[in-house]
Amino acid sequence: MRVRNKPWAKDAMAEHREYVILEPETMQGKWQSEFKNDHPVHLEVGTGKGQFIIEMARRNPDVNFIGLELQDSVLVMAMEKALEGEVLPNLRFILGNALELSTYFEEGEVAKLFLNFSDPWPKARHAKRRLTFKTFLDQYKHVLQTEGYLQFKTDNQGLFEYSLTSMSQYGMDFLEISLNLHESDIEGNVQTEYEEKFSARGFRINYMLAKFK
């Protein structure tokens, strides 16, 4: 996602600690204390402008949702969107890198992880940057509970095929796979901004639900 740099973004987010955590490494093992409950934690890696994670938090008050984003100029837009709506005590955003998840969460601290429309990095030399590359899967496995799930959506067929191969080679089990999510019988789908835009243009949405062995 290409966005204009917002040099004021971090300062703006620092004023809204009720939603944004700029130093997530200080939260390892403390997420239930942060939310003041023992509800399960669901994490979206690459939360973008926040539509998905905000709606998920609104629909599911008994789940704690965290949206992780690498770019502060993007995350501030998600924060602003959250501030426009009803107060959601079960929602937080963190500014951080997916390769450092094990420093933000204790082992098994996350019940479900979402990857929505990740950058496909189509060139072979950039494969290590794809969010379903082995080094990222290592992080997901560490933070997910033993019975935790990983949900993945993309409109990019190449990334989907790569991810199926990468995750299969890693030894993951696939519980659900759809090559056209919006025409499937899978219920409860919450769309991202990107998903709405490209599905309206006729792009098929690929979907999978998987878990680590």
Short mmCIF file of C-alpha atoms in Angstrom, two decimals:
data_model
loop_
_atom_site.label_atom_id
_atom_site.label_comp_id
_atom_site.label_asym_id
_atom_site.label_seq_id
_atom_site.Cartn_x
_atom_site.Cartn_y
_atom_site.Cartn_z
CA MET A 1 0.00 0.00 0.00
CA ARG A 2 1.50 3.31 -1.11
CA VAL A 3 0.52 6.23 1.08
CA ARG A 4 1.79 9.75 1.55
CA ASN A 5 4.15 10.06 4.49
CA LYS A 6 2.51 11.62 7.55
CA PRO A 7 5.31 12.91 9.80
CA TRP A 8 2.73 13.74 12.48
CA ALA A 9 1.36 10.19 12.64
CA LYS A 10 3.25 8.91 15.69
CA ASP A 11 2.47 12.02 17.71
CA ALA A 12 -1.21 11.70 16.85
CA MET A 13 -1.28 8.02 17.83
CA ALA A 14 0.58 8.72 21.08
CA GLU A 15 -2.40 10.85 22.12
CA HIS A 16 -4.76 7.88 21.85
CA ARG A 17 -3.30 5.21 24.08
CA GLU A 18 -6.81 3.78 24.43
CA TYR A 19 -6.33 2.34 20.94
CA VAL A 20 -2.68 2.48 19.87
CA ILE A 21 0.39 0.87 21.40
CA LEU A 22 3.58 2.20 19.86
CA GLU A 23 5.96 -0.02 21.87
CA PRO A 24 4.38 -3.48 21.67
CA GLU A 25 7.48 -5.21 23.06
CA THR A 26 6.40 -3.90 26.47
CA MET A 27 3.16 -5.89 26.21
CA GLN A 28 4.50 -9.44 25.91
CA GLY A 29 2.45 -11.66 28.19
CA LYS A 30 0.34 -8.73 29.39
CA TRP A 31 -2.43 -8.58 26.81
CA GLN A 32 -5.19 -9.87 29.07
CA SER A 33 -4.21 -7.24 31.63
CA GLU A 34 -4.33 -4.62 28.87
CA PHE A 35 -7.89 -5.62 27.96
CA LYS A 36 -8.83 -6.28 31.60
CA ASN A 37 -10.41 -9.65 30.79
CA ASP A 38 -9.50 -13.20 29.85
CA HIS A 39 -11.13 -13.23 26.42
CA PRO A 40 -9.25 -14.80 23.49
CA VAL A 41 -6.90 -12.59 21.49
CA HIS A 42 -7.24 -12.43 17.70
CA LEU A 43 -4.49 -10.73 15.69
CA GLU A 44 -4.55 -9.25 12.18
CA VAL A 45 -1.09 -8.92 10.61
CA GLY A 46 -1.11 -6.02 8.15
CA THR A 47 -4.27 -4.29 9.33
CA GLY A 48 -4.09 -1.50 6.73
CA LYS A 49 -6.80 1.14 7.14
CA GLY A 50 -8.56 -0.96 9.75
CA GLN A 51 -11.99 -1.71 8.31
CA PHE A 52 -11.75 -5.46 8.92
CA ILE A 53 -10.44 -5.43 12.49
CA ILE A 54 -12.78 -2.62 13.58
CA GLU A 55 -15.86 -4.44 12.27
CA MET A 56 -14.69 -7.72 13.80
CA ALA A 57 -14.32 -6.01 17.18
CA ARG A 58 -17.78 -4.46 16.85
CA ARG A 59 -19.41 -7.80 16.00
CA ASN A 60 -17.55 -9.85 18.60
CA PRO A 61 -17.37 -8.05 21.97
CA ASP A 62 -16.20 -11.24 23.73
CA VAL A 63 -12.99 -11.39 21.68
CA ASN A 64 -10.01 -9.04 21.98
CA PHE A 65 -8.76 -7.83 18.60
CA ILE A 66 -5.32 -6.46 17.77
CA GLY A 67 -4.35 -4.98 14.40
CA LEU A 68 -0.63 -4.89 13.62
CA GLU A 69 0.69 -2.51 10.97
CA LEU A 70 4.25 -1.73 9.91
CA GLN A 71 3.66 1.76 8.50
CA ASP A 72 2.73 4.53 10.91
CA SER A 73 1.18 6.60 8.10
CA VAL A 74 -1.24 3.73 7.46
CA LEU A 75 -1.93 2.82 11.06
CA VAL A 76 -2.94 6.37 11.93
CA MET A 77 -5.74 6.07 9.36
CA ALA A 78 -7.01 2.93 11.08
CA MET A 79 -6.93 4.75 14.40
CA GLU A 80 -8.87 7.69 12.99
CA LYS A 81 -11.49 5.32 11.60
CA ALA A 82 -11.87 3.68 15.00
CA LEU A 83 -12.27 7.07 16.68
CA GLU A 84 -15.12 7.95 14.32
CA GLY A 85 -17.31 5.10 15.56
CA GLU A 86 -18.52 3.62 18.82
CA VAL A 87 -15.98 3.03 21.58
CA LEU A 88 -14.52 -0.47 21.27
CA PRO A 89 -12.75 -1.54 24.47
CA ASN A 90 -11.81 -4.86 22.81
CA LEU A 91 -9.70 -3.24 20.07
CA ARG A 92 -6.04 -2.22 19.98
CA PHE A 93 -3.57 -1.33 17.24
CA ILE A 94 0.15 -1.91 17.41
CA LEU A 95 2.90 -0.40 15.31
CA GLY A 96 5.34 -3.20 14.64
CA ASN A 97 6.96 -5.79 12.41
CA ALA A 98 5.50 -9.27 11.89
CA LEU A 99 9.01 -10.73 12.13
CA GLU A 100 9.08 -9.60 15.75
CA LEU A 101 5.77 -11.06 16.90
CA SER A 102 7.51 -13.32 19.40
CA THR A 103 8.71 -10.20 21.22
CA TYR A 104 5.19 -8.74 21.34
CA PHE A 105 3.38 -11.91 22.46
CA GLU A 106 4.22 -14.84 24.67
CA GLU A 107 4.12 -18.33 23.23
CA GLY A 108 0.50 -19.32 22.68
CA GLU A 109 -0.93 -15.90 23.58
CA VAL A 110 -2.95 -15.58 20.34
CA ALA A 111 -5.99 -17.72 19.49
CA LYS A 112 -6.45 -16.72 15.84
CA LEU A 113 -4.40 -14.84 13.27
CA PHE A 114 -5.64 -13.09 10.13
CA LEU A 115 -3.71 -12.31 6.93
CA ASN A 116 -5.84 -10.17 4.64
CA PHE A 117 -4.71 -9.12 1.16
CA SER A 118 -1.03 -9.08 2.00
CA ASP A 119 1.46 -7.56 -0.45
CA PRO A 120 2.12 -10.37 -2.98
CA TRP A 121 5.75 -9.39 -3.65
CA PRO A 122 5.52 -11.09 -7.07
CA LYS A 123 9.23 -11.10 -7.95
CA ALA A 124 11.02 -14.31 -6.95
CA ARG A 125 13.86 -12.42 -5.31
CA HIS A 126 11.34 -10.87 -2.91
CA ALA A 127 9.83 -14.18 -1.75
CA LYS A 128 11.25 -13.74 1.76
CA ARG A 129 9.07 -10.64 2.19
CA ARG A 130 5.82 -12.53 1.63
CA LEU A 131 3.86 -12.92 4.87
CA THR A 132 3.52 -16.67 4.27
CA PHE A 133 7.28 -17.24 3.91
CA LYS A 134 8.81 -19.66 6.42
CA THR A 135 10.32 -17.00 8.69
CA PHE A 136 6.90 -15.40 9.15
CA LEU A 137 5.27 -18.80 9.69
CA ASP A 138 7.82 -19.42 12.46
CA GLN A 139 6.53 -16.31 14.23
CA TYR A 140 2.87 -17.24 13.77
CA LYS A 141 3.44 -20.73 15.14
CA HIS A 142 5.16 -19.32 18.22
CA VAL A 143 2.41 -16.88 19.17
CA LEU A 144 -0.59 -19.06 18.25
CA GLN A 145 -2.15 -21.46 20.71
CA THR A 146 -1.77 -25.15 19.94
CA GLU A 147 -5.34 -25.20 18.66
CA GLY A 148 -5.10 -21.73 17.12
CA TYR A 149 -6.08 -20.91 13.55
CA LEU A 150 -4.64 -18.87 10.70
CA GLN A 151 -7.11 -17.31 8.23
CA PHE A 152 -5.83 -16.03 4.90
CA LYS A 153 -7.56 -14.06 2.13
CA THR A 154 -6.18 -12.67 -1.13
CA ASP A 155 -7.30 -11.80 -4.63
CA ASN A 156 -3.82 -12.66 -5.95
CA GLN A 157 -3.81 -16.17 -7.40
CA GLY A 158 -0.01 -16.34 -7.48
CA LEU A 159 0.30 -15.47 -3.80
CA PHE A 160 -2.44 -17.93 -2.90
CA GLU A 161 -0.74 -20.79 -4.74
CA TYR A 162 2.62 -19.86 -3.21
CA SER A 163 1.07 -19.74 0.25
CA LEU A 164 -0.58 -23.15 -0.13
CA THR A 165 2.79 -24.61 -1.06
CA SER A 166 4.74 -22.77 1.63
CA MET A 167 2.29 -23.68 4.38
CA SER A 168 2.00 -27.28 3.21
CA GLN A 169 5.78 -27.66 3.20
CA TYR A 170 5.82 -26.19 6.70
CA GLY A 171 3.51 -29.00 7.76
CA MET A 172 0.27 -27.08 8.26
CA ASP A 173 -3.20 -28.56 7.93
CA PHE A 174 -5.85 -26.88 5.77
CA LEU A 175 -9.34 -26.93 7.23
CA GLU A 176 -11.12 -24.82 4.60
CA ILE A 177 -10.09 -23.68 1.12
CA SER A 178 -12.11 -21.65 -1.36
CA LEU A 179 -11.08 -20.20 -4.71
CA ASN A 180 -14.17 -17.97 -4.72
CA LEU A 181 -15.07 -16.99 -1.17
CA HIS A 182 -18.01 -14.77 -2.05
CA GLU A 183 -19.71 -17.60 -3.93
CA SER A 184 -18.99 -20.20 -1.24
CA ASP A 185 -21.07 -21.32 1.74
CA ILE A 186 -18.48 -19.97 4.21
CA GLU A 187 -20.33 -17.68 6.60
CA GLY A 188 -19.40 -14.60 8.60
CA ASN A 189 -16.98 -13.01 6.14
CA VAL A 190 -16.02 -9.43 7.01
CA GLN A 191 -14.61 -7.53 4.05
CA THR A 192 -11.59 -5.26 4.00
CA GLU A 193 -11.54 -2.00 2.03
CA TYR A 194 -9.40 -3.71 -0.60
CA GLU A 195 -11.73 -6.71 -0.78
CA GLU A 196 -14.78 -4.55 -1.39
CA LYS A 197 -13.02 -2.62 -4.12
CA PHE A 198 -11.65 -5.55 -6.09
CA SER A 199 -14.54 -7.98 -5.64
CA ALA A 200 -16.80 -5.25 -7.08
CA ARG A 201 -14.58 -5.36 -10.17
CA GLY A 202 -15.13 -9.09 -10.51
CA PHE A 203 -11.95 -10.36 -8.87
CA ARG A 204 -12.37 -13.70 -7.12
CA ILE A 205 -11.34 -13.87 -3.48
CA ASN A 206 -9.21 -16.83 -2.42
CA TYR A 207 -9.60 -18.05 1.16
CA MET A 208 -8.08 -20.60 3.47
CA LEU A 209 -8.32 -21.57 7.12
CA ALA A 210 -5.31 -23.49 8.43
CA LYS A 211 -3.59 -24.59 11.61
CA PHE A 212 -0.15 -25.72 12.69
CA LYS A 213 0.46 -29.33 13.62
#
